């Protein structure tokens, strides 16, 4: 699959859904990788939704894709407040929400789904 193009297409669709945020896509390296494009875009959608919900509206959300032909890395950065260190070890568990989630809609499965998609591709997260 052409990783960068699949992600660019996904980010373009997400820009419509999250129209009050600026989304950027940065590409690095080769674009040919073996992956399930639909699941990768689903994971990015969950990460962007999380970034939009918990980040500063006036700061852009940046999706970066890097590929070296065998492995790929995708990062999503929102420029908002850092995730509290005590939450990091549990962040990708089901139903885990930070104390600042407050009245935010959702059941707490988005990042868990990201984790499972990443695992299915033989990857990890940091």
mmCIF file of N, CA and C in Angstrom:
data_model
loop_
_atom_site.group_PDB
_atom_site.id
_atom_site.type_symbol
_atom_site.label_atom_id
_atom_site.label_comp_id
_atom_site.label_asym_id
_atom_site.label_seq_id
_atom_site.Cartn_x
_atom_site.Cartn_y
_atom_site.Cartn_z
ATOM 1 N N UNK A 1 0.838 -1.189 0.000
ATOM 2 C CA UNK A 1 0.000 0.000 0.000
ATOM 3 C C UNK A 1 0.875 1.241 0.000
ATOM 4 N N UNK A 2 0.351 2.314 -0.513
ATOM 5 C CA UNK A 2 1.032 3.604 -0.442
ATOM 6 C C UNK A 2 0.587 4.260 0.861
ATOM 7 N N UNK A 3 1.403 4.104 1.890
ATOM 8 C CA UNK A 3 1.058 4.575 3.238
ATOM 9 C C UNK A 3 0.734 6.059 3.248
ATOM 10 N N UNK A 4 1.603 6.850 2.669
ATOM 11 C CA UNK A 4 1.416 8.295 2.715
ATOM 12 C C UNK A 4 0.112 8.727 2.036
ATOM 13 N N UNK A 5 -0.203 8.107 0.899
ATOM 14 C CA UNK A 5 -1.423 8.494 0.187
ATOM 15 C C UNK A 5 -2.663 8.068 0.958
ATOM 16 N N UNK A 6 -2.649 6.864 1.528
ATOM 17 C CA UNK A 6 -3.795 6.404 2.324
ATOM 18 C C UNK A 6 -4.033 7.342 3.503
ATOM 19 N N UNK A 7 -2.953 7.753 4.152
ATOM 20 C CA UNK A 7 -3.082 8.658 5.297
ATOM 21 C C UNK A 7 -3.519 10.046 4.835
ATOM 22 N N UNK A 8 -2.967 10.524 3.729
ATOM 23 C CA UNK A 8 -3.379 11.831 3.199
ATOM 24 C C UNK A 8 -4.872 11.840 2.886
ATOM 25 N N UNK A 9 -5.367 10.756 2.288
ATOM 26 C CA UNK A 9 -6.797 10.658 1.988
ATOM 27 C C UNK A 9 -7.616 10.650 3.278
ATOM 28 N N UNK A 10 -7.146 9.891 4.271
ATOM 29 C CA UNK A 10 -7.836 9.838 5.560
ATOM 30 C C UNK A 10 -7.843 11.182 6.261
ATOM 31 N N UNK A 11 -6.713 11.876 6.238
ATOM 32 C CA UNK A 11 -6.621 13.193 6.881
ATOM 33 C C UNK A 11 -7.546 14.188 6.173
ATOM 34 N N UNK A 12 -7.652 14.095 4.853
ATOM 35 C CA UNK A 12 -8.559 14.987 4.114
ATOM 36 C C UNK A 12 -10.009 14.765 4.553
ATOM 37 N N UNK A 13 -10.400 13.514 4.743
ATOM 38 C CA UNK A 13 -11.754 13.220 5.226
ATOM 39 C C UNK A 13 -11.942 13.707 6.661
ATOM 40 N N UNK A 14 -10.931 13.501 7.494
ATOM 41 C CA UNK A 14 -11.013 13.934 8.892
ATOM 42 C C UNK A 14 -11.090 15.453 8.997
ATOM 43 N N UNK A 15 -10.452 16.161 8.071
ATOM 44 C CA UNK A 15 -10.488 17.628 8.092
ATOM 45 C C UNK A 15 -11.919 18.140 7.936
ATOM 46 N N UNK A 16 -12.738 17.396 7.220
ATOM 47 C CA UNK A 16 -14.148 17.771 7.073
ATOM 48 C C UNK A 16 -14.884 17.515 8.385
ATOM 49 N N UNK A 17 -14.632 16.346 8.983
ATOM 50 C CA UNK A 17 -15.310 15.980 10.233
ATOM 51 C C UNK A 17 -14.907 16.887 11.394
ATOM 52 N N UNK A 18 -13.660 17.340 11.389
ATOM 53 C CA UNK A 18 -13.146 18.199 12.458
ATOM 54 C C UNK A 18 -12.827 19.574 11.880
ATOM 55 N N UNK A 19 -13.807 20.169 11.228
ATOM 56 C CA UNK A 19 -13.624 21.420 10.503
ATOM 57 C C UNK A 19 -13.177 22.600 11.339
ATOM 58 N N UNK A 20 -13.390 22.534 12.650
ATOM 59 C CA UNK A 20 -12.962 23.647 13.503
ATOM 60 C C UNK A 20 -11.512 23.502 13.951
ATOM 61 N N UNK A 21 -10.810 22.486 13.442
ATOM 62 C CA UNK A 21 -9.387 22.274 13.728
ATOM 63 C C UNK A 21 -8.616 22.285 12.411
ATOM 64 N N UNK A 22 -7.369 22.689 12.471
ATOM 65 C CA UNK A 22 -6.488 22.607 11.313
ATOM 66 C C UNK A 22 -5.730 21.292 11.392
ATOM 67 N N UNK A 23 -5.852 20.464 10.359
ATOM 68 C CA UNK A 23 -5.129 19.196 10.301
ATOM 69 C C UNK A 23 -4.021 19.297 9.262
ATOM 70 N N UNK A 24 -2.853 18.777 9.618
ATOM 71 C CA UNK A 24 -1.704 18.748 8.709
ATOM 72 C C UNK A 24 -1.223 17.310 8.580
ATOM 73 N N UNK A 25 -0.656 16.993 7.419
ATOM 74 C CA UNK A 25 -0.032 15.689 7.224
ATOM 75 C C UNK A 25 1.390 15.910 6.731
ATOM 76 N N UNK A 26 2.350 15.365 7.476
ATOM 77 C CA UNK A 26 3.758 15.432 7.086
ATOM 78 C C UNK A 26 4.207 14.032 6.711
ATOM 79 N N UNK A 27 4.919 13.911 5.609
ATOM 80 C CA UNK A 27 5.377 12.614 5.101
ATOM 81 C C UNK A 27 6.895 12.546 5.166
ATOM 82 N N UNK A 28 7.398 11.380 5.552
ATOM 83 C CA UNK A 28 8.846 11.173 5.589
ATOM 84 C C UNK A 28 9.157 9.775 5.071
ATOM 85 N N UNK A 29 10.174 9.677 4.245
ATOM 86 C CA UNK A 29 10.646 8.380 3.784
ATOM 87 C C UNK A 29 9.795 7.783 2.675
ATOM 88 N N UNK A 30 10.056 6.514 2.427
ATOM 89 C CA UNK A 30 9.365 5.732 1.412
ATOM 90 C C UNK A 30 7.878 5.676 1.750
ATOM 91 N N UNK A 31 7.051 5.380 0.777
ATOM 92 C CA UNK A 31 5.618 5.324 1.066
ATOM 93 C C UNK A 31 5.028 3.938 0.895
ATOM 94 N N UNK A 32 5.837 2.969 0.502
ATOM 95 C CA UNK A 32 5.330 1.628 0.254
ATOM 96 C C UNK A 32 5.504 0.754 1.490
ATOM 97 N N UNK A 33 4.381 0.320 2.064
ATOM 98 C CA UNK A 33 4.406 -0.527 3.257
ATOM 99 C C UNK A 33 3.308 -1.572 3.162
ATOM 100 N N UNK A 34 3.505 -2.669 3.851
ATOM 101 C CA UNK A 34 2.477 -3.700 3.942
ATOM 102 C C UNK A 34 1.620 -3.407 5.163
ATOM 103 N N UNK A 35 0.365 -3.063 4.932
ATOM 104 C CA UNK A 35 -0.541 -2.758 6.040
ATOM 105 C C UNK A 35 -1.969 -2.754 5.521
ATOM 106 N N UNK A 36 -2.905 -2.844 6.441
ATOM 107 C CA UNK A 36 -4.324 -2.737 6.118
ATOM 108 C C UNK A 36 -4.684 -1.249 6.157
ATOM 109 N N UNK A 37 -4.777 -0.641 4.991
ATOM 110 C CA UNK A 37 -4.993 0.806 4.904
ATOM 111 C C UNK A 37 -6.249 1.245 5.644
ATOM 112 N N UNK A 38 -7.321 0.482 5.540
ATOM 113 C CA UNK A 38 -8.570 0.867 6.209
ATOM 114 C C UNK A 38 -8.407 0.910 7.719
ATOM 115 N N UNK A 39 -7.705 -0.075 8.278
ATOM 116 C CA UNK A 39 -7.520 -0.097 9.734
ATOM 117 C C UNK A 39 -6.561 0.999 10.177
ATOM 118 N N UNK A 40 -5.529 1.257 9.383
ATOM 119 C CA UNK A 40 -4.588 2.323 9.732
ATOM 120 C C UNK A 40 -5.315 3.668 9.751
ATOM 121 N N UNK A 41 -6.139 3.919 8.754
ATOM 122 C CA UNK A 41 -6.897 5.172 8.715
ATOM 123 C C UNK A 41 -7.894 5.224 9.875
ATOM 124 N N UNK A 42 -8.476 4.086 10.243
ATOM 125 C CA UNK A 42 -9.375 4.044 11.406
ATOM 126 C C UNK A 42 -8.622 4.443 12.674
ATOM 127 N N UNK A 43 -7.425 3.897 12.845
ATOM 128 C CA UNK A 43 -6.620 4.229 14.027
ATOM 129 C C UNK A 43 -6.285 5.719 14.043
ATOM 130 N N UNK A 44 -5.904 6.255 12.899
ATOM 131 C CA UNK A 44 -5.589 7.683 12.825
ATOM 132 C C UNK A 44 -6.825 8.510 13.146
ATOM 133 N N UNK A 45 -7.976 8.081 12.664
ATOM 134 C CA UNK A 45 -9.219 8.781 12.982
ATOM 135 C C UNK A 45 -9.471 8.836 14.476
ATOM 136 N N UNK A 46 -9.226 7.727 15.167
ATOM 137 C CA UNK A 46 -9.405 7.700 16.624
ATOM 138 C C UNK A 46 -8.399 8.614 17.317
ATOM 139 N N UNK A 47 -7.154 8.606 16.833
ATOM 140 C CA UNK A 47 -6.131 9.467 17.431
ATOM 141 C C UNK A 47 -6.435 10.946 17.184
ATOM 142 N N UNK A 48 -6.883 11.269 15.980
ATOM 143 C CA UNK A 48 -7.228 12.660 15.670
ATOM 144 C C UNK A 48 -8.435 13.100 16.494
ATOM 145 N N UNK A 49 -9.421 12.228 16.644
ATOM 146 C CA UNK A 49 -10.588 12.563 17.469
ATOM 147 C C UNK A 49 -10.159 12.859 18.896
ATOM 148 N N UNK A 50 -9.246 12.049 19.413
ATOM 149 C CA UNK A 50 -8.735 12.259 20.764
ATOM 150 C C UNK A 50 -7.966 13.582 20.843
ATOM 151 N N UNK A 51 -7.136 13.838 19.838
ATOM 152 C CA UNK A 51 -6.360 15.084 19.813
ATOM 153 C C UNK A 51 -7.276 16.301 19.714
ATOM 154 N N UNK A 52 -8.331 16.196 18.928
ATOM 155 C CA UNK A 52 -9.267 17.313 18.781
ATOM 156 C C UNK A 52 -10.050 17.547 20.067
ATOM 157 N N UNK A 53 -10.413 16.473 20.726
ATOM 158 C CA UNK A 53 -11.199 16.577 21.957
ATOM 159 C C UNK A 53 -10.391 17.167 23.099
ATOM 160 N N UNK A 54 -9.124 16.777 23.196
ATOM 161 C CA UNK A 54 -8.318 17.149 24.360
ATOM 162 C C UNK A 54 -7.266 18.210 24.073
ATOM 163 N N UNK A 55 -7.156 18.656 22.827
ATOM 164 C CA UNK A 55 -6.149 19.658 22.488
ATOM 165 C C UNK A 55 -6.733 21.050 22.385
ATOM 166 N N UNK A 56 -5.848 21.992 22.218
ATOM 167 C CA UNK A 56 -6.251 23.390 22.061
ATOM 168 C C UNK A 56 -6.788 23.600 20.645
ATOM 169 N N UNK A 57 -7.979 24.117 20.540
ATOM 170 C CA UNK A 57 -8.654 24.296 19.247
ATOM 171 C C UNK A 57 -7.848 25.180 18.286
ATOM 172 N N UNK A 58 -7.119 26.146 18.829
ATOM 173 C CA UNK A 58 -6.388 27.081 17.960
ATOM 174 C C UNK A 58 -5.061 26.517 17.445
ATOM 175 N N UNK A 59 -4.623 25.386 17.977
ATOM 176 C CA UNK A 59 -3.366 24.776 17.532
ATOM 177 C C UNK A 59 -3.648 23.658 16.533
ATOM 178 N N UNK A 60 -2.789 23.500 15.524
ATOM 179 C CA UNK A 60 -3.028 22.456 14.526
ATOM 180 C C UNK A 60 -2.806 21.052 15.091
ATOM 181 N N UNK A 61 -3.448 20.086 14.467
ATOM 182 C CA UNK A 61 -3.205 18.673 14.748
ATOM 183 C C UNK A 61 -2.346 18.171 13.595
ATOM 184 N N UNK A 62 -1.186 17.620 13.926
ATOM 185 C CA UNK A 62 -0.255 17.155 12.899
ATOM 186 C C UNK A 62 -0.181 15.637 12.910
ATOM 187 N N UNK A 63 -0.428 15.042 11.757
ATOM 188 C CA UNK A 63 -0.275 13.601 11.563
ATOM 189 C C UNK A 63 0.990 13.423 10.745
ATOM 190 N N UNK A 64 1.947 12.678 11.286
ATOM 191 C CA UNK A 64 3.205 12.434 10.575
ATOM 192 C C UNK A 64 3.296 10.947 10.249
ATOM 193 N N UNK A 65 3.616 10.639 8.997
ATOM 194 C CA UNK A 65 3.818 9.246 8.594
ATOM 195 C C UNK A 65 5.245 9.072 8.095
ATOM 196 N N UNK A 66 5.887 8.022 8.599
ATOM 197 C CA UNK A 66 7.258 7.692 8.207
ATOM 198 C C UNK A 66 7.290 6.223 7.827
ATOM 199 N N UNK A 67 7.998 5.902 6.762
ATOM 200 C CA UNK A 67 8.089 4.512 6.329
ATOM 201 C C UNK A 67 9.473 4.260 5.749
ATOM 202 N N UNK A 68 10.030 3.091 6.070
ATOM 203 C CA UNK A 68 11.326 2.728 5.501
ATOM 204 C C UNK A 68 11.217 1.485 4.619
ATOM 205 N N UNK A 69 10.009 1.126 4.237
ATOM 206 C CA UNK A 69 9.805 -0.042 3.395
ATOM 207 C C UNK A 69 9.387 -1.271 4.176
ATOM 208 N N UNK A 70 9.920 -1.443 5.379
ATOM 209 C CA UNK A 70 9.565 -2.590 6.211
ATOM 210 C C UNK A 70 8.710 -2.186 7.399
ATOM 211 N N UNK A 71 9.056 -1.087 8.013
ATOM 212 C CA UNK A 71 8.330 -0.627 9.200
ATOM 213 C C UNK A 71 7.817 0.785 8.946
ATOM 214 N N UNK A 72 6.761 1.113 9.650
ATOM 215 C CA UNK A 72 6.261 2.479 9.531
ATOM 216 C C UNK A 72 5.926 3.017 10.910
ATOM 217 N N UNK A 73 5.918 4.334 10.996
ATOM 218 C CA UNK A 73 5.601 5.028 12.245
ATOM 219 C C UNK A 73 4.612 6.140 11.912
ATOM 220 N N UNK A 74 3.604 6.236 12.750
ATOM 221 C CA UNK A 74 2.614 7.294 12.601
ATOM 222 C C UNK A 74 2.511 8.011 13.936
ATOM 223 N N UNK A 75 2.589 9.329 13.907
ATOM 224 C CA UNK A 75 2.414 10.108 15.133
ATOM 225 C C UNK A 75 1.310 11.131 14.904
ATOM 226 N N UNK A 76 0.600 11.426 15.978
ATOM 227 C CA UNK A 76 -0.427 12.466 15.957
ATOM 228 C C UNK A 76 -0.118 13.393 17.120
ATOM 229 N N UNK A 77 0.041 14.680 16.818
ATOM 230 C CA UNK A 77 0.415 15.658 17.839
ATOM 231 C C UNK A 77 -0.574 16.818 17.798
ATOM 232 N N UNK A 78 -1.059 17.221 18.985
ATOM 233 C CA UNK A 78 -2.050 18.298 19.014
ATOM 234 C C UNK A 78 -1.561 19.585 19.655
ATOM 235 N N UNK A 79 -0.385 19.621 20.220
ATOM 236 C CA UNK A 79 0.122 20.851 20.809
ATOM 237 C C UNK A 79 -0.597 21.288 22.063
ATOM 238 N N UNK A 80 -1.468 20.459 22.590
ATOM 239 C CA UNK A 80 -2.184 20.791 23.818
ATOM 240 C C UNK A 80 -1.372 20.437 25.046
ATOM 241 N N UNK A 81 -2.050 20.408 26.189
ATOM 242 C CA UNK A 81 -1.368 20.046 27.431
ATOM 243 C C UNK A 81 -0.891 18.600 27.347
ATOM 244 N N UNK A 82 0.273 18.297 27.920
ATOM 245 C CA UNK A 82 0.775 16.922 27.905
ATOM 246 C C UNK A 82 -0.162 15.985 28.671
ATOM 247 N N UNK A 83 -0.127 14.729 28.286
ATOM 248 C CA UNK A 83 -0.892 13.707 29.001
ATOM 249 C C UNK A 83 -0.231 13.516 30.358
ATOM 250 N N UNK A 84 -1.010 13.506 31.439
ATOM 251 C CA UNK A 84 -0.417 13.314 32.767
ATOM 252 C C UNK A 84 0.378 12.005 32.827
ATOM 253 N N UNK A 85 1.604 12.039 33.368
ATOM 254 C CA UNK A 85 2.463 10.850 33.402
ATOM 255 C C UNK A 85 1.802 9.639 34.059
ATOM 256 N N UNK A 86 0.978 9.865 35.072
ATOM 257 C CA UNK A 86 0.350 8.730 35.757
ATOM 258 C C UNK A 86 -0.706 8.044 34.887
ATOM 259 N N UNK A 87 -1.177 8.724 33.852
ATOM 260 C CA UNK A 87 -2.180 8.143 32.958
ATOM 261 C C UNK A 87 -1.543 7.344 31.823
ATOM 262 N N UNK A 88 -0.311 7.657 31.469
ATOM 263 C CA UNK A 88 0.346 7.038 30.315
ATOM 264 C C UNK A 88 0.342 5.508 30.325
ATOM 265 N N UNK A 89 0.662 4.841 31.445
ATOM 266 C CA UNK A 89 0.696 3.374 31.404
ATOM 267 C C UNK A 89 -0.663 2.732 31.103
ATOM 268 N N UNK A 90 -1.754 3.437 31.379
ATOM 269 C CA UNK A 90 -3.092 2.861 31.202
ATOM 270 C C UNK A 90 -3.866 3.480 30.042
ATOM 271 N N UNK A 91 -3.272 4.403 29.341
ATOM 272 C CA UNK A 91 -3.968 5.209 28.346
ATOM 273 C C UNK A 91 -4.657 4.387 27.258
ATOM 274 N N UNK A 92 -4.065 3.273 26.865
ATOM 275 C CA UNK A 92 -4.614 2.467 25.776
ATOM 276 C C UNK A 92 -5.448 1.292 26.274
ATOM 277 N N UNK A 93 -5.796 1.310 27.548
ATOM 278 C CA UNK A 93 -6.684 0.292 28.112
ATOM 279 C C UNK A 93 -8.132 0.716 27.864
ATOM 280 N N UNK A 94 -9.064 -0.263 27.775
ATOM 281 C CA UNK A 94 -10.462 0.118 27.561
ATOM 282 C C UNK A 94 -11.036 0.868 28.753
ATOM 283 N N UNK A 95 -11.893 1.828 28.464
ATOM 284 C CA UNK A 95 -12.651 2.605 29.449
ATOM 285 C C UNK A 95 -11.801 3.536 30.308
ATOM 286 N N UNK A 96 -10.549 3.768 29.943
ATOM 287 C CA UNK A 96 -9.687 4.664 30.718
ATOM 288 C C UNK A 96 -9.862 6.077 30.183
ATOM 289 N N UNK A 97 -10.120 6.987 31.105
ATOM 290 C CA UNK A 97 -10.281 8.398 30.752
ATOM 291 C C UNK A 97 -9.536 9.228 31.775
ATOM 292 N N UNK A 98 -8.947 10.310 31.319
ATOM 293 C CA UNK A 98 -8.236 11.203 32.226
ATOM 294 C C UNK A 98 -9.204 11.970 33.104
ATOM 295 N N UNK A 99 -8.695 12.505 34.187
ATOM 296 C CA UNK A 99 -9.544 13.251 35.121
ATOM 297 C C UNK A 99 -10.118 14.512 34.486
ATOM 298 N N UNK A 100 -9.463 15.026 33.441
ATOM 299 C CA UNK A 100 -9.943 16.237 32.775
ATOM 300 C C UNK A 100 -10.974 15.938 31.695
ATOM 301 N N UNK A 101 -11.326 14.654 31.508
ATOM 302 C CA UNK A 101 -12.296 14.299 30.465
ATOM 303 C C UNK A 101 -13.654 14.923 30.742
ATOM 304 N N UNK A 102 -14.008 15.038 32.014
ATOM 305 C CA UNK A 102 -15.246 15.714 32.409
ATOM 306 C C UNK A 102 -16.450 15.293 31.605
ATOM 307 N N UNK A 103 -17.085 16.251 30.951
ATOM 308 C CA UNK A 103 -18.316 16.001 30.205
ATOM 309 C C UNK A 103 -18.063 15.576 28.760
ATOM 310 N N UNK A 104 -16.827 15.214 28.439
ATOM 311 C CA UNK A 104 -16.496 14.802 27.080
ATOM 312 C C UNK A 104 -17.271 13.530 26.739
ATOM 313 N N UNK A 105 -17.889 13.531 25.560
ATOM 314 C CA UNK A 105 -18.640 12.367 25.098
ATOM 315 C C UNK A 105 -17.685 11.223 24.766
ATOM 316 N N UNK A 106 -18.164 10.006 24.875
ATOM 317 C CA UNK A 106 -17.382 8.834 24.504
ATOM 318 C C UNK A 106 -17.374 7.818 25.621
ATOM 319 N N UNK A 107 -17.044 6.586 25.246
ATOM 320 C CA UNK A 107 -17.041 5.510 26.237
ATOM 321 C C UNK A 107 -15.638 5.059 26.607
ATOM 322 N N UNK A 108 -14.625 5.651 25.999
ATOM 323 C CA UNK A 108 -13.261 5.288 26.357
ATOM 324 C C UNK A 108 -12.713 4.090 25.611
ATOM 325 N N UNK A 109 -13.166 3.867 24.376
ATOM 326 C CA UNK A 109 -12.661 2.735 23.594
ATOM 327 C C UNK A 109 -11.763 3.149 22.429
ATOM 328 N N UNK A 110 -11.713 4.428 22.095
ATOM 329 C CA UNK A 110 -10.968 4.877 20.918
ATOM 330 C C UNK A 110 -9.503 4.495 20.928
ATOM 331 N N UNK A 111 -8.806 4.781 22.021
ATOM 332 C CA UNK A 111 -7.376 4.466 22.076
ATOM 333 C C UNK A 111 -7.136 2.967 22.252
ATOM 334 N N UNK A 112 -8.061 2.275 22.877
ATOM 335 C CA UNK A 112 -7.973 0.811 22.970
ATOM 336 C C UNK A 112 -8.045 0.203 21.564
ATOM 337 N N UNK A 113 -8.945 0.702 20.741
ATOM 338 C CA UNK A 113 -9.046 0.215 19.364
ATOM 339 C C UNK A 113 -7.755 0.515 18.608
ATOM 340 N N UNK A 114 -7.180 1.689 18.827
ATOM 341 C CA UNK A 114 -5.882 2.018 18.222
ATOM 342 C C UNK A 114 -4.847 0.981 18.633
ATOM 343 N N UNK A 115 -4.798 0.668 19.921
ATOM 344 C CA UNK A 115 -3.828 -0.312 20.417
ATOM 345 C C UNK A 115 -3.987 -1.650 19.702
ATOM 346 N N UNK A 116 -5.217 -2.100 19.538
ATOM 347 C CA UNK A 116 -5.444 -3.399 18.909
ATOM 348 C C UNK A 116 -5.081 -3.385 17.424
ATOM 349 N N UNK A 117 -5.327 -2.292 16.744
ATOM 350 C CA UNK A 117 -4.926 -2.178 15.340
ATOM 351 C C UNK A 117 -3.406 -2.187 15.231
ATOM 352 N N UNK A 118 -2.742 -1.459 16.111
ATOM 353 C CA UNK A 118 -1.275 -1.424 16.113
ATOM 354 C C UNK A 118 -0.719 -2.817 16.397
ATOM 355 N N UNK A 119 -1.273 -3.502 17.386
ATOM 356 C CA UNK A 119 -0.824 -4.869 17.702
ATOM 357 C C UNK A 119 -1.028 -5.808 16.514
ATOM 358 N N UNK A 120 -2.154 -5.687 15.828
ATOM 359 C CA UNK A 120 -2.437 -6.550 14.681
ATOM 360 C C UNK A 120 -1.418 -6.351 13.561
ATOM 361 N N UNK A 121 -0.780 -5.195 13.539
ATOM 362 C CA UNK A 121 0.258 -4.912 12.552
ATOM 363 C C UNK A 121 1.661 -5.196 13.095
ATOM 364 N N UNK A 122 1.740 -5.807 14.276
ATOM 365 C CA UNK A 122 3.036 -6.157 14.854
ATOM 366 C C UNK A 122 3.773 -4.984 15.459
ATOM 367 N N UNK A 123 3.053 -3.940 15.808
ATOM 368 C CA UNK A 123 3.701 -2.732 16.310
ATOM 369 C C UNK A 123 3.459 -2.462 17.774
ATOM 370 N N UNK A 124 3.918 -1.312 18.197
ATOM 371 C CA UNK A 124 3.771 -0.860 19.573
ATOM 372 C C UNK A 124 3.488 0.628 19.577
ATOM 373 N N UNK A 125 3.442 1.222 20.738
ATOM 374 C CA UNK A 125 3.140 2.645 20.872
ATOM 375 C C UNK A 125 3.971 3.234 21.984
ATOM 376 N N UNK A 126 4.190 4.550 21.883
ATOM 377 C CA UNK A 126 4.923 5.287 22.917
ATOM 378 C C UNK A 126 4.262 6.608 23.141
#
